Amino acid sequence: MHRAVFPLHDLPAWCALNDVKFRNVKIEEVEGRGYGLVADADLSPSGADAMLEIPHDLVLSAQAVEDYAKIDQNFRGLLEKAGRQSHRADILLYLLMQMILSSPGFPDIKGVISPWTQYVGLLPSQIPVPTTWSDAERAHLQGTSLESAVSAKLFALTKEFDAIKAKSDDLRFWYDNVWADERVTSHDWVLLDAIYRSRSLELPSSGESMLPCLDLVNHSAQATARFEEVSQDQVTLVLRDGLSISKGQEVTLDYGQGKSAAEMLFSYGFIDPNCQAGKLVVPLEPMEDDPLAKAKMHIFKSPPAIQVTDREDGIPEWSAPFAYLMCLNEEDGLNFAVVQETDGSRDLKLYWQEEDATARVNELGSLIKDHELCKIFELRVVTVVSECLQEQLEKLKIPVNSSKYPGPTREDIVRTATHLREVEKDLLERMIEKLEGQRDDLFSDYSVLAYLGSMESAPNNGDYQEVMSISLSNNPRAADSDDEDFS
């Protein structure tokens, strides 16, 4: 889409027209950080006035989208046909409408002009989040927790955009002016999503929203300011308690709020130089030879994954509820049954030791505690998690060859991706080391030694497949598993 440009020098006039007030601060270029908010005078906690005041009617929230739909019939038609799937998607539709109304590429399109119609011209045309990177740049995410996440996000965005087009094809305004000649493409939708993710924030009353001018304030882990939603009157930017700012110093907000390095990069397109991995999520695949794999996936609902979380003492922790489901089978006391409800519907139920555990599928780690083979089950899980994380670490160690992928490669993007690779590699190495210690402790446990001694050939400490096989291959259900489809 050919977008309008809103020059920064026109912002003061726009603010005056829309009652946005700056006090002792100004928007200007900050070296290496784009636009930012800079103190125009020494600021101290004794000053009670807010640095920035934004009228509440400029807040772009889900309610603001509904209010706009009441006065613009073309947008209302789009919202009714293709919207109301999520607050985020509705706000993206609103931004799309404002970009179209302000774009020189759509001179004949008429609609209701709002303050955002002009302000969207100030929003950047390039956002450095990974969904907007070239294929060559995304190659540098190889082995990181974002590799599959970014691919999945791009697939979802393309699917979402195609659905919007299909649902609104019979709206004359949208088909004739927008979709027919493809003046708006999925590339524009990816950009709108990137703008929203990198500039939205959570307000106590309005929920996830965008705010003009406040979205120009940059991030710092040592933020000097915070925002407040003052009833339904306005949103303000004020100094953090006890802090002072000197003239010329940048005013900053903390975007992080506990976000990991991967989350910061995914949402905002950068990683704080002092940020560690924090946490990472690694996809977990069901065992290929498990006859109950379909049933387990169906009952679990969520995408299976391992979450590794760092701690201040440098000793990370892991969580993988699906791994317990993976490592249990019928001989252990895990069973599935299709139950017919009173309304005639049929539901798949999960049973552990003959008790209904469907609602507690994420708690199997606790449910096995009283079982005599608890330590064996835990050993299986630790082995699966360790091997999965080791595979992820090996991917990170493979040198990246981006030359076989199309598109440019920007040095700053490569540096950011490399930073992510290094901090996640460090976290994985520390987590694997801890898992190896857990595994050694389990192999030394009396109940594990007794169990291994009861087997025909006890495995040594490196032969974990024997421990994993209690036993899917001997599962009596495996013989007729093809007759049941839990998908």
Short mmCIF file of C-alpha atoms in Angstrom, two decimals:
data_model
loop_
_atom_site.label_atom_id
_atom_site.label_comp_id
_atom_site.label_asym_id
_atom_site.label_seq_id
_atom_site.Cartn_x
_atom_site.Cartn_y
_atom_site.Cartn_z
CA MET A 1 0.00 0.00 0.00
CA HIS A 2 1.22 3.49 -0.85
CA ARG A 3 1.07 5.17 2.56
CA ALA A 4 0.76 8.81 3.53
CA VAL A 5 3.62 10.36 5.50
CA PHE A 6 2.95 12.53 8.57
CA PRO A 7 6.09 14.66 9.16
CA LEU A 8 7.28 15.04 12.72
CA HIS A 9 7.28 18.83 12.41
CA ASP A 10 3.49 18.69 11.92
CA LEU A 11 2.96 16.81 15.20
CA PRO A 12 2.69 19.94 17.44
CA ALA A 13 -0.19 21.26 15.31
CA TRP A 14 -1.93 17.86 15.45
CA CYS A 15 -1.48 17.75 19.22
CA ALA A 16 -2.91 21.25 19.65
CA LEU A 17 -5.91 20.34 17.50
CA ASN A 18 -6.57 17.16 19.51
CA ASP A 19 -5.79 18.55 22.97
CA VAL A 20 -2.64 16.47 23.57
CA LYS A 21 -0.42 18.34 26.04
CA PHE A 22 3.36 18.10 26.44
CA ARG A 23 4.94 19.73 29.50
CA ASN A 24 8.70 20.30 29.62
CA VAL A 25 9.30 17.43 27.19
CA LYS A 26 9.49 17.16 23.41
CA ILE A 27 9.64 14.53 20.68
CA GLU A 28 12.91 14.46 18.77
CA GLU A 29 15.34 12.09 17.07
CA VAL A 30 17.40 10.01 19.50
CA GLU A 31 20.62 8.57 18.10
CA GLY A 32 20.19 4.89 17.26
CA ARG A 33 16.64 4.79 18.67
CA GLY A 34 14.48 6.72 16.19
CA TYR A 35 12.00 9.16 17.70
CA GLY A 36 11.95 9.53 21.48
CA LEU A 37 10.70 11.75 24.27
CA VAL A 38 13.36 14.08 25.71
CA ALA A 39 13.22 16.39 28.73
CA ASP A 40 13.14 20.07 27.71
CA ALA A 41 13.88 21.16 31.29
CA ASP A 42 15.07 19.66 34.55
CA LEU A 43 12.25 17.52 35.98
CA SER A 44 11.90 16.53 39.62
CA PRO A 45 9.39 14.59 41.73
CA SER A 46 8.27 17.85 43.31
CA GLY A 47 6.61 18.86 40.06
CA ALA A 48 3.07 17.53 40.17
CA ASP A 49 2.19 18.06 36.51
CA ALA A 50 2.22 15.15 34.08
CA MET A 51 4.78 15.27 31.27
CA LEU A 52 2.20 14.13 28.74
CA GLU A 53 -1.62 14.20 28.76
CA ILE A 54 -3.67 12.33 26.15
CA PRO A 55 -7.48 12.73 26.05
CA HIS A 56 -9.28 9.44 26.50
CA ASP A 57 -11.15 9.78 23.21
CA LEU A 58 -7.81 9.32 21.40
CA VAL A 59 -7.24 5.90 23.00
CA LEU A 60 -7.51 3.27 20.27
CA SER A 61 -9.23 0.43 22.10
CA ALA A 62 -11.85 -2.20 21.28
CA GLN A 63 -14.55 0.26 22.39
CA ALA A 64 -13.14 2.99 20.14
CA VAL A 65 -13.39 0.60 17.17
CA GLU A 66 -17.07 -0.08 17.95
CA ASP A 67 -17.76 3.66 18.29
CA TYR A 68 -16.17 4.36 14.90
CA ALA A 69 -18.22 1.60 13.27
CA LYS A 70 -21.39 3.47 14.30
CA ILE A 71 -20.47 6.48 12.17
CA ASP A 72 -18.71 4.91 9.14
CA GLN A 73 -20.93 2.48 7.26
CA ASN A 74 -18.16 1.06 5.07
CA PHE A 75 -16.08 0.17 8.10
CA ARG A 76 -19.15 -1.16 9.90
CA GLY A 77 -19.80 -3.56 7.01
CA LEU A 78 -16.22 -4.86 7.19
CA LEU A 79 -16.36 -5.23 10.97
CA GLU A 80 -19.66 -7.11 10.84
CA LYS A 81 -18.51 -9.44 8.07
CA ALA A 82 -14.89 -10.09 8.99
CA GLY A 83 -14.32 -8.65 12.45
CA ARG A 84 -15.11 -9.32 16.09
CA GLN A 85 -12.76 -12.30 16.21
CA SER A 86 -10.41 -10.57 18.65
CA HIS A 87 -9.74 -7.06 19.98
CA ARG A 88 -6.37 -7.10 18.22
CA ALA A 89 -7.82 -7.98 14.80
CA ASP A 90 -10.54 -5.32 15.13
CA ILE A 91 -7.95 -2.64 15.91
CA LEU A 92 -5.92 -3.80 12.89
CA LEU A 93 -9.03 -3.42 10.71
CA TYR A 94 -9.46 0.11 12.07
CA LEU A 95 -5.82 0.96 11.30
CA LEU A 96 -6.26 -0.46 7.81
CA MET A 97 -9.26 1.80 7.25
CA GLN A 98 -7.36 4.89 8.44
CA MET A 99 -4.36 4.07 6.25
CA ILE A 100 -6.64 3.71 3.23
CA LEU A 101 -8.40 7.02 3.96
CA SER A 102 -5.06 8.83 4.31
CA SER A 103 -3.25 7.11 1.43
CA PRO A 104 -2.63 8.98 -1.84
CA GLY A 105 -3.13 5.60 -3.51
CA PHE A 106 -6.87 5.74 -2.73
CA PRO A 107 -7.86 9.29 -3.81
CA ASP A 108 -11.49 8.43 -4.57
CA ILE A 109 -12.31 6.65 -1.31
CA LYS A 110 -14.42 8.62 1.13
CA GLY A 111 -14.96 7.88 4.79
CA VAL A 112 -15.20 9.39 8.23
CA ILE A 113 -11.93 11.09 9.14
CA SER A 114 -10.66 10.63 12.70
CA PRO A 115 -7.55 11.93 14.53
CA TRP A 116 -5.92 8.59 13.75
CA THR A 117 -6.41 9.10 9.98
CA GLN A 118 -3.52 11.55 9.97
CA TYR A 119 -1.57 10.05 12.88
CA VAL A 120 -1.09 6.68 11.13
CA GLY A 121 1.21 8.53 8.73
CA LEU A 122 3.63 8.94 11.62
CA LEU A 123 3.76 5.20 12.24
CA PRO A 124 6.90 3.66 10.72
CA SER A 125 6.81 1.71 7.49
CA GLN A 126 9.48 -0.68 8.80
CA ILE A 127 9.22 -2.44 12.15
CA PRO A 128 12.24 -4.65 13.02
CA VAL A 129 10.16 -7.51 14.47
CA PRO A 130 11.08 -10.92 12.99
CA THR A 131 7.80 -11.31 11.03
CA THR A 132 8.97 -8.43 8.81
CA TRP A 133 12.51 -9.75 8.30
CA SER A 134 13.70 -11.13 4.99
CA ASP A 135 14.13 -14.89 4.59
CA ALA A 136 17.90 -14.42 4.82
CA GLU A 137 17.52 -12.55 8.11
CA ARG A 138 15.09 -15.08 9.58
CA ALA A 139 17.63 -17.80 8.82
CA HIS A 140 19.65 -16.39 11.72
CA LEU A 141 16.88 -17.51 14.10
CA GLN A 142 17.85 -21.12 13.35
CA GLY A 143 17.76 -23.18 16.53
CA THR A 144 16.23 -20.43 18.67
CA SER A 145 12.83 -20.57 20.33
CA LEU A 146 11.61 -18.05 17.74
CA GLU A 147 12.41 -20.18 14.69
CA SER A 148 9.11 -22.08 14.69
CA ALA A 149 7.17 -19.29 16.44
CA VAL A 150 7.84 -16.76 13.67
CA SER A 151 6.99 -19.25 10.92
CA ALA A 152 3.73 -20.10 12.69
CA LYS A 153 2.90 -16.41 13.15
CA LEU A 154 3.46 -15.62 9.47
CA PHE A 155 1.28 -18.56 8.46
CA ALA A 156 -1.45 -17.40 10.84
CA LEU A 157 -1.30 -13.80 9.58
CA THR A 158 -1.59 -14.88 5.94
CA LYS A 159 -4.51 -17.13 6.80
CA GLU A 160 -6.17 -14.33 8.79
CA PHE A 161 -5.81 -11.84 5.93
CA ASP A 162 -7.16 -14.29 3.34
CA ALA A 163 -10.16 -14.96 5.59
CA ILE A 164 -10.89 -11.23 5.89
CA LYS A 165 -10.81 -10.86 2.11
CA ALA A 166 -13.04 -13.89 1.56
CA LYS A 167 -15.62 -12.77 4.12
CA SER A 168 -15.86 -9.23 2.74
CA ASP A 169 -15.71 -10.04 -0.99
CA ASP A 170 -19.44 -9.38 -1.36
CA LEU A 171 -19.13 -5.86 0.11
CA ARG A 172 -19.08 -3.59 -2.93
CA PHE A 173 -16.94 -0.90 -1.35
CA TRP A 174 -14.22 -3.31 -0.24
CA TYR A 175 -14.15 -5.49 -3.33
CA ASP A 176 -14.17 -2.67 -5.88
CA ASN A 177 -11.75 -0.33 -4.10
CA VAL A 178 -9.41 -2.58 -2.12
CA TRP A 179 -9.40 -6.29 -2.93
CA ALA A 180 -10.02 -6.42 -6.71
CA ASP A 181 -6.69 -4.90 -7.78
CA GLU A 182 -4.76 -6.10 -4.71
CA ARG A 183 -3.75 -2.61 -3.61
CA VAL A 184 -3.72 -4.06 -0.09
CA THR A 185 -1.88 -7.35 0.36
CA SER A 186 -0.94 -9.74 3.15
CA HIS A 187 2.36 -7.81 3.40
CA ASP A 188 0.36 -4.78 4.61
CA TRP A 189 -1.45 -6.96 7.15
CA VAL A 190 1.88 -8.28 8.50
CA LEU A 191 3.07 -4.67 8.90
CA LEU A 192 -0.14 -3.65 10.71
CA ASP A 193 0.28 -6.57 13.08
CA ALA A 194 3.90 -5.56 13.72
CA ILE A 195 2.85 -1.96 14.42
CA TYR A 196 0.19 -3.12 16.86
CA ARG A 197 2.40 -5.61 18.71
CA SER A 198 5.24 -3.14 19.08
CA ARG A 199 3.07 -0.18 20.18
CA SER A 200 0.11 -1.56 22.11
CA LEU A 201 -0.07 -1.49 25.90
CA GLU A 202 -2.45 -2.62 28.61
CA LEU A 203 -4.66 0.02 30.25
CA PRO A 204 -6.55 -0.80 33.46
CA SER A 205 -9.95 0.26 32.11
CA SER A 206 -9.62 0.17 28.33
CA GLY A 207 -7.63 -3.07 28.03
CA GLU A 208 -5.08 -3.57 25.27
CA SER A 209 -4.90 -0.30 23.37
CA MET A 210 -2.77 2.06 21.31
CA LEU A 211 -2.11 5.66 22.31
CA PRO A 212 -0.82 8.40 20.02
CA CYS A 213 2.38 10.16 21.19
CA LEU A 214 2.83 7.80 24.15
CA ASP A 215 3.85 5.15 21.59
CA LEU A 216 6.87 7.33 20.75
CA VAL A 217 8.42 6.81 24.21
CA ASN A 218 11.30 4.33 24.04
CA HIS A 219 12.17 1.42 26.32
CA SER A 220 14.70 1.16 29.11
CA ALA A 221 15.07 -1.44 31.83
CA GLN A 222 15.86 1.56 34.10
CA ALA A 223 12.75 3.44 33.02
CA THR A 224 12.24 6.98 34.29
CA ALA A 225 8.48 7.23 33.66
CA ARG A 226 5.20 5.35 33.94
CA PHE A 227 1.72 5.90 32.47
CA GLU A 228 -1.61 6.14 34.25
CA GLU A 229 -5.21 5.91 33.05
CA VAL A 230 -7.04 8.69 34.88
CA SER A 231 -10.66 7.52 35.03
CA GLN A 232 -12.30 8.06 31.63
CA ASP A 233 -10.76 11.51 31.18
CA GLN A 234 -7.20 10.99 30.03
CA VAL A 235 -4.01 8.95 30.05
CA THR A 236 -0.95 10.62 31.53
CA LEU A 237 2.81 10.06 31.57
CA VAL A 238 4.46 10.86 34.92
CA LEU A 239 7.87 10.47 36.53
CA ARG A 240 8.52 7.32 38.50
CA ASP A 241 8.44 7.90 42.23
CA GLY A 242 11.59 9.49 43.58
CA LEU A 243 13.28 10.00 40.18
CA SER A 244 14.58 13.20 38.57
CA ILE A 245 15.47 13.85 34.92
CA SER A 246 17.96 16.41 33.65
CA LYS A 247 17.30 18.59 30.62
CA GLY A 248 18.25 16.71 27.45
CA GLN A 249 17.85 13.27 29.09
CA GLU A 250 15.53 10.78 27.37
CA VAL A 251 12.28 9.87 29.12
CA THR A 252 11.70 6.10 28.96
CA LEU A 253 9.19 3.38 29.81
CA ASP A 254 9.87 -0.25 30.73
CA TYR A 255 8.39 -2.48 28.00
CA GLY A 256 9.85 -5.61 29.55
CA GLN A 257 7.84 -6.30 32.68
CA GLY A 258 9.49 -9.72 32.97
CA LYS A 259 9.53 -10.51 29.25
CA SER A 260 12.22 -12.87 27.97
CA ALA A 261 14.75 -11.94 25.29
CA ALA A 262 12.70 -13.87 22.72
CA GLU A 263 9.48 -12.10 23.74
CA MET A 264 11.15 -8.68 23.51
CA LEU A 265 12.47 -9.45 20.03
CA PHE A 266 9.20 -10.98 18.85
CA SER A 267 7.05 -8.07 20.03
CA TYR A 268 9.34 -5.04 19.79
CA GLY A 269 12.14 -5.95 17.41
CA PHE A 270 15.04 -5.49 19.82
CA ILE A 271 16.71 -7.06 22.84
CA ASP A 272 17.92 -5.00 25.76
CA PRO A 273 21.75 -5.29 25.78
CA ASN A 274 21.66 -6.33 29.43
CA CYS A 275 18.82 -8.81 28.94
CA GLN A 276 19.39 -12.53 29.50
CA ALA A 277 17.30 -15.25 27.90
CA GLY A 278 14.92 -15.22 30.86
CA LYS A 279 12.95 -18.13 29.53
CA LEU A 280 12.48 -20.05 26.32
CA VAL A 281 9.89 -22.42 24.94
CA VAL A 282 10.90 -25.52 22.95
CA PRO A 283 8.26 -27.52 21.02
CA LEU A 284 7.79 -31.11 22.20
CA GLU A 285 6.80 -33.77 19.68
CA PRO A 286 4.83 -36.92 20.65
CA MET A 287 6.63 -40.25 20.30
CA GLU A 288 6.17 -41.59 16.78
CA ASP A 289 5.61 -45.18 17.93
CA ASP A 290 3.10 -44.30 20.66
CA PRO A 291 -0.29 -45.84 19.72
CA LEU A 292 -2.01 -43.37 22.06
CA ALA A 293 -0.33 -40.28 20.57
CA LYS A 294 -3.51 -38.98 18.90
CA ALA A 295 -5.54 -39.40 22.06
CA LYS A 296 -2.88 -37.66 24.13
CA MET A 297 -2.71 -34.70 21.74
CA HIS A 298 -6.50 -34.44 21.70
CA ILE A 299 -6.88 -34.50 25.47
CA PHE A 300 -4.00 -32.06 26.11
CA LYS A 301 -5.51 -29.28 23.94
CA SER A 302 -2.48 -26.94 24.03
CA PRO A 303 0.63 -27.22 21.81
CA PRO A 304 3.10 -29.51 23.66
CA ALA A 305 6.23 -27.67 24.78
CA ILE A 306 9.02 -27.46 27.31
CA GLN A 307 9.39 -24.13 29.10
CA VAL A 308 12.80 -23.33 30.55
CA THR A 309 12.91 -20.43 33.00
CA ASP A 310 16.05 -18.80 34.35
CA ARG A 311 16.40 -17.74 37.98
CA GLU A 312 18.36 -15.02 39.71
CA ASP A 313 20.73 -17.61 41.20
CA GLY A 314 21.59 -18.87 37.69
CA ILE A 315 20.03 -22.30 38.23
CA PRO A 316 17.20 -22.67 35.68
CA GLU A 317 13.97 -24.63 36.02
CA TRP A 318 11.88 -26.54 33.49
CA SER A 319 8.20 -27.30 33.05
CA ALA A 320 6.73 -29.80 30.57
CA PRO A 321 3.25 -31.12 31.52
CA PHE A 322 2.87 -32.96 28.21
CA ALA A 323 6.11 -34.89 28.81
CA TYR A 324 4.41 -36.77 31.67
CA LEU A 325 1.52 -37.66 29.37
CA MET A 326 4.02 -38.78 26.71
CA CYS A 327 5.86 -41.09 29.10
CA LEU A 328 2.88 -42.91 30.61
CA ASN A 329 0.87 -45.73 29.05
CA GLU A 330 -1.79 -48.31 29.83
CA GLU A 331 0.50 -50.67 31.75
CA ASP A 332 1.26 -47.78 34.10
CA GLY A 333 -2.42 -47.06 34.73
CA LEU A 334 -3.16 -44.50 32.01
CA ASN A 335 -6.32 -45.12 30.00
CA PHE A 336 -8.66 -43.36 27.60
CA ALA A 337 -12.39 -43.92 27.09
CA VAL A 338 -15.02 -42.36 24.88
CA VAL A 339 -17.98 -41.42 27.09
CA GLN A 340 -21.46 -40.60 25.81
CA GLU A 341 -22.97 -37.59 27.57
CA THR A 342 -26.65 -37.15 28.46
CA ASP A 343 -27.13 -34.80 25.49
CA GLY A 344 -25.93 -37.48 23.09
CA SER A 345 -22.47 -36.02 22.51
CA ARG A 346 -19.35 -38.14 22.91
CA ASP A 347 -16.27 -36.98 24.81
CA LEU A 348 -12.83 -38.47 25.22
CA LYS A 349 -11.88 -38.95 28.86
CA LEU A 350 -8.47 -39.54 30.46
CA TYR A 351 -8.15 -41.92 33.41
CA TRP A 352 -5.19 -42.38 35.76
CA GLN A 353 -5.39 -45.37 38.11
CA GLU A 354 -9.09 -45.65 37.17
CA GLU A 355 -9.81 -42.08 38.33
CA ASP A 356 -11.04 -39.43 35.88
CA ALA A 357 -8.06 -37.13 35.30
CA THR A 358 -9.36 -35.28 32.23
CA ALA A 359 -9.49 -31.92 34.00
CA ARG A 360 -6.06 -32.55 35.57
CA VAL A 361 -4.08 -33.45 32.48
CA ASN A 362 -1.54 -30.75 33.35
CA GLU A 363 -1.07 -32.22 36.84
CA LEU A 364 0.15 -35.71 36.01
CA GLY A 365 3.50 -34.85 37.59
CA SER A 366 1.67 -34.57 40.92
CA LEU A 367 -0.74 -37.47 40.33
CA ILE A 368 2.09 -40.00 39.92
CA LYS A 369 3.70 -39.13 43.28
CA ASP A 370 1.99 -41.96 45.16
CA HIS A 371 2.73 -44.62 42.53
CA GLU A 372 5.38 -47.21 43.37
CA LEU A 373 7.09 -46.54 40.03
CA CYS A 374 7.05 -42.76 40.48
CA LYS A 375 10.84 -42.47 40.18
CA ILE A 376 10.84 -44.58 37.01
CA PHE A 377 8.19 -42.28 35.51
CA GLU A 378 10.20 -39.23 36.50
CA LEU A 379 13.32 -40.75 34.96
CA ARG A 380 11.49 -41.22 31.66
CA VAL A 381 10.31 -37.61 31.69
CA VAL A 382 13.71 -36.18 32.59
CA THR A 383 15.26 -38.25 29.80
CA VAL A 384 12.74 -37.03 27.21
CA VAL A 385 13.14 -33.39 28.26
CA SER A 386 16.93 -33.63 28.32
CA GLU A 387 17.12 -35.21 24.87
CA CYS A 388 14.73 -32.64 23.40
CA LEU A 389 16.73 -29.72 24.80
CA GLN A 390 19.97 -31.33 23.63
CA GLU A 391 18.57 -31.49 20.09
CA GLN A 392 17.64 -27.81 20.32
CA LEU A 393 21.15 -26.97 21.52
CA GLU A 394 22.72 -28.87 18.61
CA LYS A 395 20.59 -26.80 16.19
CA LEU A 396 21.94 -23.62 17.76
CA LYS A 397 25.51 -24.83 17.26
CA ILE A 398 25.06 -25.32 13.50
CA PRO A 399 26.58 -22.34 11.62
CA VAL A 400 23.98 -20.18 9.87
CA ASN A 401 24.17 -20.02 6.08
CA SER A 402 21.81 -17.22 5.06
CA SER A 403 23.23 -16.90 1.53
CA LYS A 404 20.87 -19.57 0.18
CA TYR A 405 17.83 -17.52 1.24
CA PRO A 406 16.40 -14.54 -0.70
CA GLY A 407 16.35 -10.99 0.58
CA PRO A 408 18.80 -8.51 2.12
CA THR A 409 20.63 -9.05 5.38
CA ARG A 410 20.95 -6.03 7.68
CA GLU A 411 23.86 -6.01 10.10
CA ASP A 412 21.80 -4.77 13.06
CA ILE A 413 19.26 -7.57 12.52
CA VAL A 414 22.04 -10.18 12.40
CA ARG A 415 23.55 -8.80 15.63
CA THR A 416 20.17 -8.99 17.37
CA ALA A 417 19.54 -12.55 16.18
CA THR A 418 23.06 -13.56 17.22
CA HIS A 419 22.47 -12.11 20.68
CA LEU A 420 19.31 -14.22 21.01
CA ARG A 421 21.20 -17.33 19.88
CA GLU A 422 23.95 -16.77 22.45
CA VAL A 423 21.71 -16.14 25.47
CA GLU A 424 19.46 -19.10 24.63
CA LYS A 425 22.49 -21.33 24.06
CA ASP A 426 23.79 -20.38 27.50
CA LEU A 427 20.42 -21.10 29.15
CA LEU A 428 20.08 -24.48 27.39
CA GLU A 429 23.58 -25.54 28.44
CA ARG A 430 22.88 -24.72 32.07
CA MET A 431 19.49 -26.46 31.95
CA ILE A 432 20.92 -29.62 30.37
CA GLU A 433 23.65 -29.73 33.01
CA LYS A 434 21.01 -29.60 35.74
CA LEU A 435 18.92 -32.29 34.01
CA GLU A 436 21.94 -34.57 33.84
CA GLY A 437 22.30 -34.17 37.59
CA GLN A 438 18.62 -34.99 38.09
CA ARG A 439 18.97 -38.05 35.91
CA ASP A 440 22.02 -39.27 37.82
CA ASP A 441 20.16 -38.82 41.11
CA LEU A 442 17.21 -40.84 39.79
CA PHE A 443 19.48 -43.65 38.62
CA SER A 444 20.86 -43.80 42.16
CA ASP A 445 17.42 -44.03 43.74
CA TYR A 446 16.71 -47.36 45.48
CA SER A 447 13.35 -47.90 43.75
CA VAL A 448 14.93 -47.35 40.33
CA LEU A 449 17.81 -49.72 41.11
CA ALA A 450 15.33 -52.32 42.36
CA TYR A 451 13.24 -51.99 39.21
CA LEU A 452 16.26 -52.23 36.92
CA GLY A 453 17.46 -55.24 38.86
CA SER A 454 14.14 -56.95 38.21
CA MET A 455 14.54 -56.61 34.44
CA GLU A 456 16.20 -59.38 32.48
CA SER A 457 19.08 -57.11 31.50
CA ALA A 458 19.57 -53.99 33.55
CA PRO A 459 20.67 -50.99 31.45
CA ASN A 460 23.79 -49.04 32.20
CA ASN A 461 23.57 -45.32 32.85
CA GLY A 462 23.80 -44.52 29.16
CA ASP A 463 21.06 -46.89 28.01
CA TYR A 464 17.94 -44.90 28.64
CA GLN A 465 15.78 -46.59 26.00
CA GLU A 466 15.28 -49.56 28.31
CA VAL A 467 13.96 -47.29 31.01
CA MET A 468 11.57 -45.67 28.51
CA SER A 469 10.06 -48.99 27.47
CA ILE A 470 7.58 -50.01 30.15
CA SER A 471 6.36 -50.72 27.40
CA LEU A 472 4.70 -49.19 24.38
CA SER A 473 5.85 -52.04 22.22
CA ASN A 474 4.17 -54.57 24.53
CA ASN A 475 1.08 -52.40 24.99
CA PRO A 476 -1.95 -54.70 24.53
CA ARG A 477 -3.83 -51.78 23.07
CA ALA A 478 -1.29 -51.30 20.28
CA ALA A 479 -2.60 -54.26 18.31
CA ASP A 480 -6.00 -52.69 17.71
CA SER A 481 -4.99 -49.01 17.92
CA ASP A 482 -5.71 -48.50 14.22
CA ASP A 483 -9.37 -49.12 14.89
CA GLU A 484 -9.68 -46.00 17.04
CA ASP A 485 -9.36 -42.45 15.76
CA PHE A 486 -9.06 -39.85 18.51
CA SER A 487 -8.32 -36.96 16.11
#
